């Protein structure tokens, strides 16, 4: 769809992402040949690659995102945690980078089991190990180190106290290149598959004590200011009761940004482009007001009969929902063929309403109105979650889909 809609389109290489969208020389040379002046990196591929951002600058191209040095700092999760502590932001009790299994044993005994090992080059759940007690530490340490080395060519790991059944709440920030910085509220992203893929996100986070919400926003601003953050960013926190712990910062626009756009009535991508072209923010925190509630369901081309494995194929019929409060962001069209090379997400259905109940009702109606034939999708999965009492009451945490997995089901007719 993006190729069909674009004013101009140029081939950047063959299907496999490593040979096209992840191939820096291909992207840069295409930008130079076409006399383009800026690159928006989206939310995958090279969006958090500091070297790519630097190469753009070296070629006179504006990278629409934060400064390369800040991407690099936040890309190293142990460094990001250290910066957070320096800024007075609460982090999960734990160690710095571990030099040996003996050091890990001492650190784990200090914070107390259960603990979690994390790859400092990781993020998003890759290279992590839960360690219930000291009898599992040596093997988990070896496993995490090897996995981190294989995935990131960087085997360094650190350790944290395991926070049991927390919520995943993240804060959106926008900063300009002159030091102004604002937050645009929080998003609750606790509905995730055991594989750490997000399924449903919403804003505001339901049933959050006013003090906890204020603390999240304050901590996000404090760390963002500390690193002189510019452009759009998201700070991820774990929330357990009244305790809030900074986890990591994503230095890109995120998939779930539409829910924030709906309640703030702000086009975040437009703001990114404005900021990157050197404009000042032009508004202060006190100018920003969230209104109503927004929920996003991610629609993936995945087979519920096959453990939600990505499914490629041709879309033979397509009907998307509409009506009050419904927004659909998608690259699908009837007759489209989903190639096997890219992410399985094919649409985001966003429901807005004055209240959470209205947004939920509109979402259910929109999901039932949607018809996709030819490929399996996660629509049933989303309907299943929406129907759960924990979700409807707004009382759920990251274990929701672990405690009660989604049953495999026949695709709806
Ligand atoms: C944790 C945690 C519990 N305690 N850290 C998962 C992705 C990565 N960003 C960090 N993650 C976690 N870190 C401590 N100390 C639990 C998770 C976690 C998780 C976090 C958010 C959403 C879903 C999750 C699913 C499993 C584990």
GROMACS .gro file of C-alpha atoms and ligand atoms in nm:
model
  440
    1UNK     CA    1   0.000   0.000   0.000
    2UNK     CA    2   0.280   0.243   0.085
    3UNK     CA    3   0.433   0.188  -0.258
    4UNK     CA    4   0.094   0.245  -0.427
    5UNK     CA    5   0.033   0.564  -0.231
    6UNK     CA    6   0.380   0.715  -0.253
    7UNK     CA    7   0.451   1.001  -0.495
    8UNK     CA    8   0.771   0.825  -0.590
    9UNK     CA    9   0.899   0.475  -0.506
   10UNK     CA   10   1.244   0.322  -0.545
   11UNK     CA   11   1.353  -0.037  -0.493
   12UNK     CA   12   1.603  -0.072  -0.206
   13UNK     CA   13   1.680  -0.440  -0.261
   14UNK     CA   14   1.530  -0.789  -0.257
   15UNK     CA   15   1.267  -0.913  -0.008
   16UNK     CA   16   1.487  -1.029   0.276
   17UNK     CA   17   1.512  -0.735   0.521
   18UNK     CA   18   1.889  -0.774   0.568
   19UNK     CA   19   1.932  -0.710   0.195
   20UNK     CA   20   1.702  -0.406   0.175
   21UNK     CA   21   1.552  -0.217   0.472
   22UNK     CA   22   1.842  -0.317   0.700
   23UNK     CA   23   2.109  -0.255   0.437
   24UNK     CA   24   2.253   0.085   0.528
   25UNK     CA   25   2.441   0.148   0.198
   26UNK     CA   26   2.124   0.068  -0.001
   27UNK     CA   27   1.911   0.308   0.205
   28UNK     CA   28   2.168   0.590   0.208
   29UNK     CA   29   2.248   0.566  -0.163
   30UNK     CA   30   1.877   0.567  -0.251
   31UNK     CA   31   1.826   0.877  -0.035
   32UNK     CA   32   2.122   1.055  -0.201
   33UNK     CA   33   2.029   0.959  -0.557
   34UNK     CA   34   1.672   1.082  -0.504
   35UNK     CA   35   1.791   1.405  -0.338
   36UNK     CA   36   1.590   1.334  -0.028
   37UNK     CA   37   1.665   1.554   0.274
   38UNK     CA   38   1.544   1.347   0.569
   39UNK     CA   39   1.477   0.986   0.665
   40UNK     CA   40   1.199   0.871   0.898
   41UNK     CA   41   1.316   0.531   1.024
   42UNK     CA   42   0.974   0.403   1.137
   43UNK     CA   43   0.959   0.169   1.437
   44UNK     CA   44   1.164  -0.131   1.328
   45UNK     CA   45   1.468  -0.193   1.113
   46UNK     CA   46   1.720   0.089   1.167
   47UNK     CA   47   1.510   0.308   1.401
   48UNK     CA   48   1.733   0.251   1.706
   49UNK     CA   49   2.062   0.207   1.524
   50UNK     CA   50   2.294   0.489   1.641
   51UNK     CA   51   2.544   0.418   1.363
   52UNK     CA   52   2.271   0.457   1.100
   53UNK     CA   53   2.162   0.789   1.252
   54UNK     CA   54   2.525   0.906   1.244
   55UNK     CA   55   2.575   0.793   0.883
   56UNK     CA   56   2.262   0.990   0.784
   57UNK     CA   57   2.410   1.304   0.939
   58UNK     CA   58   2.748   1.240   0.774
   59UNK     CA   59   2.572   1.239   0.436
   60UNK     CA   60   2.376   1.558   0.497
   61UNK     CA   61   2.054   1.369   0.561
   62UNK     CA   62   1.838   1.455   0.864
   63UNK     CA   63   1.766   1.146   1.075
   64UNK     CA   64   1.414   1.197   1.215
   65UNK     CA   65   1.481   1.087   1.572
   66UNK     CA   66   1.705   1.160   1.868
   67UNK     CA   67   2.078   1.232   1.849
   68UNK     CA   68   2.302   0.929   1.774
   69UNK     CA   69   2.485   0.957   2.109
   70UNK     CA   70   2.155   0.938   2.301
   71UNK     CA   71   2.038   0.638   2.095
   72UNK     CA   72   2.366   0.464   2.184
   73UNK     CA   73   2.340   0.546   2.556
   74UNK     CA   74   1.985   0.415   2.585
   75UNK     CA   75   2.058   0.115   2.361
   76UNK     CA   76   2.286  -0.016   2.634
   77UNK     CA   77   2.035  -0.119   2.902
   78UNK     CA   78   2.288  -0.125   3.188
   79UNK     CA   79   2.399   0.229   3.094
   80UNK     CA   80   2.036   0.345   3.072
   81UNK     CA   81   1.973   0.213   3.424
   82UNK     CA   82   2.282   0.388   3.556
   83UNK     CA   83   2.171   0.716   3.396
   84UNK     CA   84   1.825   0.671   3.550
   85UNK     CA   85   1.976   0.626   3.897
   86UNK     CA   86   2.196   0.935   3.841
   87UNK     CA   87   1.882   1.130   3.750
   88UNK     CA   88   1.705   1.019   4.068
   89UNK     CA   89   1.472   0.779   3.889
   90UNK     CA   90   1.382   0.454   4.067
   91UNK     CA   91   1.519   0.137   3.906
   92UNK     CA   92   1.478  -0.229   3.994
   93UNK     CA   93   1.726  -0.332   4.265
   94UNK     CA   94   2.012  -0.516   4.098
   95UNK     CA   95   2.368  -0.523   3.973
   96UNK     CA   96   2.572  -0.349   3.707
   97UNK     CA   97   2.724  -0.561   3.428
   98UNK     CA   98   2.844  -0.893   3.574
   99UNK     CA   99   3.202  -1.012   3.518
  100UNK     CA  100   3.156  -1.372   3.632
  101UNK     CA  101   2.908  -1.625   3.769
  102UNK     CA  102   3.064  -1.567   4.115
  103UNK     CA  103   2.976  -1.199   4.089
  104UNK     CA  104   2.624  -1.298   3.983
  105UNK     CA  105   2.592  -1.523   4.291
  106UNK     CA  106   2.691  -1.238   4.523
  107UNK     CA  107   2.458  -0.989   4.351
  108UNK     CA  108   2.165  -1.235   4.358
  109UNK     CA  109   2.219  -1.308   4.727
  110UNK     CA  110   2.228  -0.932   4.796
  111UNK     CA  111   1.896  -0.847   4.625
  112UNK     CA  112   1.736  -1.183   4.714
  113UNK     CA  113   1.579  -1.449   4.491
  114UNK     CA  114   1.394  -1.475   4.259
  115UNK     CA  115   1.607  -1.268   4.018
  116UNK     CA  116   1.616  -1.201   3.645
  117UNK     CA  117   1.924  -1.198   3.421
  118UNK     CA  118   1.911  -0.949   3.135
  119UNK     CA  119   2.136  -0.882   2.836
  120UNK     CA  120   2.264  -0.525   2.842
  121UNK     CA  121   2.243  -0.515   2.460
  122UNK     CA  122   1.893  -0.669   2.477
  123UNK     CA  123   1.556  -0.521   2.549
  124UNK     CA  124   1.209  -0.632   2.461
  125UNK     CA  125   1.261  -0.963   2.634
  126UNK     CA  126   1.552  -1.105   2.434
  127UNK     CA  127   1.839  -1.264   2.629
  128UNK     CA  128   1.644  -1.279   2.957
  129UNK     CA  129   1.634  -1.556   3.219
  130UNK     CA  130   1.424  -1.590   3.535
  131UNK     CA  131   1.624  -1.750   3.818
  132UNK     CA  132   1.403  -1.888   4.099
  133UNK     CA  133   1.687  -1.981   4.339
  134UNK     CA  134   2.066  -2.023   4.360
  135UNK     CA  135   2.058  -2.382   4.229
  136UNK     CA  136   1.951  -2.244   3.887
  137UNK     CA  137   2.190  -1.949   3.869
  138UNK     CA  138   2.498  -2.105   3.705
  139UNK     CA  139   2.301  -2.257   3.418
  140UNK     CA  140   2.090  -1.944   3.366
  141UNK     CA  141   2.403  -1.725   3.366
  142UNK     CA  142   2.568  -1.945   3.102
  143UNK     CA  143   2.247  -1.953   2.896
  144UNK     CA  144   2.181  -1.578   2.910
  145UNK     CA  145   2.544  -1.494   2.826
  146UNK     CA  146   2.551  -1.736   2.531
  147UNK     CA  147   2.215  -1.615   2.397
  148UNK     CA  148   2.318  -1.250   2.428
  149UNK     CA  149   2.649  -1.321   2.253
  150UNK     CA  150   2.472  -1.508   1.971
  151UNK     CA  151   2.193  -1.247   1.930
  152UNK     CA  152   2.384  -0.922   1.981
  153UNK     CA  153   2.754  -1.016   1.959
  154UNK     CA  154   2.765  -0.875   2.314
  155UNK     CA  155   2.742  -1.132   2.592
  156UNK     CA  156   2.731  -0.885   2.882
  157UNK     CA  157   2.447  -0.943   3.128
  158UNK     CA  158   2.325  -0.784   3.452
  159UNK     CA  159   2.086  -0.897   3.716
  160UNK     CA  160   1.774  -0.758   3.884
  161UNK     CA  161   1.533  -0.861   4.153
  162UNK     CA  162   1.233  -1.021   3.981
  163UNK     CA  163   0.920  -0.809   4.016
  164UNK     CA  164   0.635  -1.060   4.029
  165UNK     CA  165   0.324  -0.992   3.817
  166UNK     CA  166   0.384  -0.619   3.758
  167UNK     CA  167   0.210  -0.396   3.506
  168UNK     CA  168   0.399  -0.264   3.204
  169UNK     CA  169   0.329   0.107   3.185
  170UNK     CA  170   0.522   0.336   2.952
  171UNK     CA  171   0.536   0.714   2.919
  172UNK     CA  172   0.547   0.905   2.589
  173UNK     CA  173   0.778   1.205   2.573
  174UNK     CA  174   0.853   1.469   2.309
  175UNK     CA  175   1.155   1.696   2.327
  176UNK     CA  176   1.276   1.964   2.090
  177UNK     CA  177   1.640   2.041   2.007
  178UNK     CA  178   1.650   2.342   2.243
  179UNK     CA  179   1.583   2.161   2.571
  180UNK     CA  180   1.204   2.182   2.594
  181UNK     CA  181   1.048   1.850   2.693
  182UNK     CA  182   0.692   1.735   2.765
  183UNK     CA  183   0.522   1.405   2.843
  184UNK     CA  184   0.206   1.285   2.672
  185UNK     CA  185   0.077   1.056   2.941
  186UNK     CA  186   0.118   0.685   2.983
  187UNK     CA  187   0.009   0.368   2.805
  188UNK     CA  188  -0.066   0.037   2.971
  189UNK     CA  189   0.090  -0.238   2.761
  190UNK     CA  190   0.051  -0.527   3.006
  191UNK     CA  191  -0.147  -0.746   2.764
  192UNK     CA  192   0.140  -0.938   2.606
  193UNK     CA  193   0.188  -1.289   2.475
  194UNK     CA  194   0.438  -1.506   2.664
  195UNK     CA  195   0.671  -1.424   2.370
  196UNK     CA  196   0.662  -1.053   2.485
  197UNK     CA  197   0.459  -0.942   2.183
  198UNK     CA  198   0.207  -0.676   2.277
  199UNK     CA  199  -0.156  -0.754   2.195
  200UNK     CA  200  -0.362  -0.463   2.335
  201UNK     CA  201  -0.250  -0.121   2.462
  202UNK     CA  202  -0.454   0.156   2.619
  203UNK     CA  203  -0.432   0.505   2.761
  204UNK     CA  204  -0.481   0.621   3.028
  205UNK     CA  205  -0.366   0.317   3.227
  206UNK     CA  206  -0.677   0.200   3.416
  207UNK     CA  207  -0.693   0.200   3.797
  208UNK     CA  208  -0.365   0.379   3.848
  209UNK     CA  209  -0.346   0.576   4.173
  210UNK     CA  210  -0.308   0.948   4.101
  211UNK     CA  211   0.023   0.952   4.290
  212UNK     CA  212   0.162   0.663   4.087
  213UNK     CA  213   0.061   0.828   3.759
  214UNK     CA  214   0.222   1.156   3.865
  215UNK     CA  215   0.538   0.969   3.970
  216UNK     CA  216   0.561   0.795   3.629
  217UNK     CA  217   0.528   1.122   3.439
  218UNK     CA  218   0.776   1.299   3.668
  219UNK     CA  219   1.037   1.021   3.637
  220UNK     CA  220   1.000   1.013   3.259
  221UNK     CA  221   1.064   1.386   3.238
  222UNK     CA  222   1.354   1.369   3.482
  223UNK     CA  223   1.545   1.104   3.285
  224UNK     CA  224   1.461   1.262   2.949
  225UNK     CA  225   1.596   1.597   3.069
  226UNK     CA  226   1.903   1.431   3.218
  227UNK     CA  227   2.006   1.295   2.874
  228UNK     CA  228   1.884   1.611   2.690
  229UNK     CA  229   1.646   1.393   2.492
  230UNK     CA  230   1.506   1.526   2.166
  231UNK     CA  231   1.230   1.396   1.937
  232UNK     CA  232   0.980   1.122   2.035
  233UNK     CA  233   1.070   0.863   2.297
  234UNK     CA  234   0.909   0.614   2.532
  235UNK     CA  235   1.021   0.521   2.883
  236UNK     CA  236   0.913   0.176   3.001
  237UNK     CA  237   0.832   0.114   3.366
  238UNK     CA  238   0.724  -0.181   3.575
  239UNK     CA  239   0.450  -0.088   3.820
  240UNK     CA  240   0.386  -0.306   4.128
  241UNK     CA  241   0.137  -0.154   4.371
  242UNK     CA  242   0.263   0.196   4.448
  243UNK     CA  243   0.617   0.112   4.335
  244UNK     CA  244   0.746   0.226   3.999
  245UNK     CA  245   1.070   0.102   3.840
  246UNK     CA  246   1.231   0.235   3.522
  247UNK     CA  247   1.323  -0.050   3.286
  248UNK     CA  248   1.438   0.088   2.953
  249UNK     CA  249   1.387   0.369   2.704
  250UNK     CA  250   1.284   0.319   2.343
  251UNK     CA  251   1.436   0.594   2.132
  252UNK     CA  252   1.181   0.569   1.849
  253UNK     CA  253   0.812   0.617   1.778
  254UNK     CA  254   0.634   0.301   1.888
  255UNK     CA  255   0.365   0.083   1.731
  256UNK     CA  256   0.114   0.184   1.999
  257UNK     CA  257   0.159   0.562   1.957
  258UNK     CA  258  -0.194   0.606   1.805
  259UNK     CA  259  -0.368   0.569   2.143
  260UNK     CA  260  -0.169   0.869   2.268
  261UNK     CA  261  -0.251   1.064   1.949
  262UNK     CA  262  -0.623   0.999   2.006
  263UNK     CA  263  -0.643   1.127   2.364
  264UNK     CA  264  -0.404   1.424   2.310
  265UNK     CA  265  -0.531   1.507   1.959
  266UNK     CA  266  -0.167   1.539   1.847
  267UNK     CA  267  -0.002   1.387   1.537
  268UNK     CA  268   0.316   1.246   1.689
  269UNK     CA  269   0.485   1.173   1.355
  270UNK     CA  270   0.421   1.529   1.243
  271UNK     CA  271   0.577   1.646   1.571
  272UNK     CA  272   0.880   1.424   1.502
  273UNK     CA  273   0.929   1.581   1.161
  274UNK     CA  274   0.880   1.934   1.297
  275UNK     CA  275   1.132   1.875   1.574
  276UNK     CA  276   1.388   1.719   1.336
  277UNK     CA  277   1.359   2.019   1.105
  278UNK     CA  278   1.465   2.242   1.394
  279UNK     CA  279   1.131   2.385   1.502
  280UNK     CA  280   1.072   2.440   1.870
  281UNK     CA  281   0.798   2.248   2.049
  282UNK     CA  282   0.581   2.559   2.077
  283UNK     CA  283   0.375   2.437   2.375
  284UNK     CA  284   0.437   2.366   2.740
  285UNK     CA  285   0.319   2.082   2.963
  286UNK     CA  286   0.035   2.301   3.091
  287UNK     CA  287  -0.095   2.337   2.733
  288UNK     CA  288  -0.143   1.962   2.699
  289UNK     CA  289  -0.465   1.793   2.807
  290UNK     CA  290  -0.570   1.433   2.755
  291UNK     CA  291  -0.935   1.369   2.684
  292UNK     CA  292  -1.121   1.037   2.695
  293UNK     CA  293  -0.983   0.688   2.656
  294UNK     CA  294  -0.821   0.497   2.367
  295UNK     CA  295  -0.753   0.127   2.315
  296UNK     CA  296  -0.548  -0.035   2.038
  297UNK     CA  297  -0.573  -0.395   1.916
  298UNK     CA  298  -0.287  -0.526   1.706
  299UNK     CA  299  -0.409  -0.737   1.417
  300UNK     CA  300  -0.140  -0.982   1.309
  301UNK     CA  301  -0.141  -1.232   1.025
  302UNK     CA  302  -0.089  -1.528   1.257
  303UNK     CA  303  -0.233  -1.876   1.284
  304UNK     CA  304  -0.403  -1.947   1.619
  305UNK     CA  305  -0.410  -2.316   1.517
  306UNK     CA  306  -0.032  -2.314   1.490
  307UNK     CA  307   0.079  -2.138   1.811
  308UNK     CA  308   0.028  -1.795   1.648
  309UNK     CA  309   0.304  -1.852   1.393
  310UNK     CA  310   0.323  -1.575   1.129
  311UNK     CA  311   0.119  -1.666   0.820
  312UNK     CA  312   0.195  -1.534   0.472
  313UNK     CA  313  -0.057  -1.543   0.189
  314UNK     CA  314  -0.312  -1.353  -0.018
  315UNK     CA  315  -0.599  -1.151   0.128
  316UNK     CA  316  -0.907  -1.250  -0.071
  317UNK     CA  317  -1.164  -1.032   0.110
  318UNK     CA  318  -1.124  -0.733   0.337
  319UNK     CA  319  -1.376  -0.520   0.525
  320UNK     CA  320  -1.248  -0.278   0.786
  321UNK     CA  321  -1.464  -0.114   1.052
  322UNK     CA  322  -1.560   0.251   1.071
  323UNK     CA  323  -1.800   0.470   1.260
  324UNK     CA  324  -1.761   0.697   1.562
  325UNK     CA  325  -1.432   0.672   1.748
  326UNK     CA  326  -1.273   0.407   1.524
  327UNK     CA  327  -0.934   0.448   1.355
  328UNK     CA  328  -0.762   0.181   1.143
  329UNK     CA  329  -0.392   0.206   1.056
  330UNK     CA  330  -0.309  -0.060   0.799
  331UNK     CA  331  -0.110  -0.154   0.491
  332UNK     CA  332  -0.361  -0.422   0.387
  333UNK     CA  333  -0.598  -0.408   0.090
  334UNK     CA  334  -0.816  -0.668  -0.080
  335UNK     CA  335  -0.590  -0.864  -0.315
  336UNK     CA  336  -0.273  -0.785  -0.118
  337UNK     CA  337  -0.020  -1.063  -0.069
  338UNK     CA  338   0.157  -1.075   0.265
  339UNK     CA  339   0.521  -1.163   0.202
  340UNK     CA  340   0.703  -1.390   0.448
  341UNK     CA  341   0.987  -1.143   0.510
  342UNK     CA  342   0.848  -0.886   0.750
  343UNK     CA  343   0.662  -0.843   1.078
  344UNK     CA  344   0.326  -1.018   1.097
  345UNK     CA  345   0.137  -0.705   1.207
  346UNK     CA  346  -0.105  -0.602   0.931
  347UNK     CA  347  -0.337  -0.354   1.104
  348UNK     CA  348  -0.395  -0.155   1.420
  349UNK     CA  349  -0.756  -0.100   1.520
  350UNK     CA  350  -0.792   0.190   1.760
  351UNK     CA  351  -1.110   0.274   1.951
  352UNK     CA  352  -1.162   0.609   2.123
  353UNK     CA  353  -1.441   0.710   2.361
  354UNK     CA  354  -1.519   0.958   2.637
  355UNK     CA  355  -1.486   0.670   2.885
  356UNK     CA  356  -1.304   0.336   2.896
  357UNK     CA  357  -1.638   0.152   2.880
  358UNK     CA  358  -1.732   0.332   2.558
  359UNK     CA  359  -1.389   0.264   2.405
  360UNK     CA  360  -1.419  -0.107   2.494
  361UNK     CA  361  -1.771  -0.132   2.348
  362UNK     CA  362  -1.661   0.041   2.027
  363UNK     CA  363  -1.358  -0.190   2.003
  364UNK     CA  364  -1.570  -0.502   2.035
  365UNK     CA  365  -1.810  -0.372   1.770
  366UNK     CA  366  -1.520  -0.279   1.539
  367UNK     CA  367  -1.350  -0.620   1.574
  368UNK     CA  368  -1.678  -0.798   1.493
  369UNK     CA  369  -1.729  -0.571   1.191
  370UNK     CA  370  -1.386  -0.659   1.052
  371UNK     CA  371  -1.367  -0.930   0.786
  372UNK     CA  372  -1.035  -1.067   0.665
  373UNK     CA  373  -1.034  -1.374   0.441
  374UNK     CA  374  -0.741  -1.568   0.300
  375UNK     CA  375  -0.514  -1.534   0.603
  376UNK     CA  376  -0.562  -1.613   0.973
  377UNK     CA  377  -0.553  -1.315   1.212
  378UNK     CA  378  -0.539  -1.232   1.582
  379UNK     CA  379  -0.890  -1.077   1.582
  380UNK     CA  380  -1.029  -1.367   1.787
  381UNK     CA  381  -0.740  -1.336   2.031
  382UNK     CA  382  -0.824  -0.969   2.086
  383UNK     CA  383  -1.196  -1.048   2.131
  384UNK     CA  384  -1.103  -1.316   2.383
  385UNK     CA  385  -0.899  -1.068   2.591
  386UNK     CA  386  -1.168  -0.796   2.566
  387UNK     CA  387  -1.426  -1.041   2.705
  388UNK     CA  388  -1.219  -1.130   3.013
  389UNK     CA  389  -1.344  -0.992   3.344
  390UNK     CA  390  -0.989  -0.885   3.448
  391UNK     CA  391  -0.958  -0.676   3.132
  392UNK     CA  392  -1.308  -0.532   3.160
  393UNK     CA  393  -1.244  -0.429   3.521
  394UNK     CA  394  -0.907  -0.282   3.418
  395UNK     CA  395  -0.730  -0.507   3.667
  396UNK     CA  396  -0.469  -0.704   3.479
  397UNK     CA  397  -0.091  -0.740   3.471
  398UNK     CA  398   0.176  -0.888   3.242
  399UNK     CA  399   0.078  -1.244   3.344
  400UNK     CA  400  -0.276  -1.218   3.199
  401UNK     CA  401  -0.198  -1.433   2.894
  402UNK     CA  402   0.041  -1.658   3.089
  403UNK     CA  403  -0.210  -1.750   3.362
  404UNK     CA  404  -0.486  -1.811   3.110
  405UNK     CA  405  -0.356  -1.870   2.757
  406UNK     CA  406  -0.579  -1.800   2.462
  407UNK     CA  407  -0.747  -2.117   2.336
  408UNK     CA  408  -0.671  -2.217   1.977
  409UNK     CA  409  -0.981  -2.160   1.771
  410UNK     CA  410  -1.127  -2.201   1.428
  411UNK     CA  411  -1.105  -1.879   1.227
  412UNK     CA  412  -1.435  -1.689   1.222
  413UNK     CA  413  -1.639  -1.704   0.902
  414LIG     C1  414   1.141  -0.761   3.434
  414LIG     C2  415   1.030  -0.833   3.482
  414LIG     C3  416   1.022  -0.856   3.618
  414LIG     N1  417   1.120  -0.812   3.700
  414LIG     N2  418   1.235  -0.719   3.519
  414LIG     C4  419   1.033  -0.805   2.969
  414LIG     C5  420   1.083  -0.727   2.854
  414LIG     C6  421   1.192  -0.641   2.903
  414LIG     N3  422   1.168  -0.506   2.863
  414LIG     C7  423   1.193  -0.656   3.051
  414LIG     N4  424   1.091  -0.748   3.084
  414LIG     C8  425   1.065  -0.778   3.215
  414LIG     N5  426   1.156  -0.734   3.305
  414LIG     C9  427   1.223  -0.746   3.648
  414LIG     N6  428   1.321  -0.705   3.731
  414LIG    C10  429   0.934  -0.877   3.393
  414LIG    C11  430   0.953  -0.853   3.258
  414LIG    C12  431   0.853  -0.908   3.173
  414LIG    C13  432   0.760  -0.831   3.107
  414LIG    C14  433   0.763  -0.693   3.114
  414LIG    C15  434   0.670  -0.617   3.048
  414LIG    C16  435   0.571  -0.680   2.974
  414LIG    C17  436   0.565  -0.816   2.965
  414LIG    C18  437   0.660  -0.893   3.031
  414LIG    C19  438   0.653  -1.030   3.020
  414LIG    C20  439   0.745  -1.105   3.085
  414LIG    C21  440   0.845  -1.046   3.161
   0.00000   0.00000   0.00000
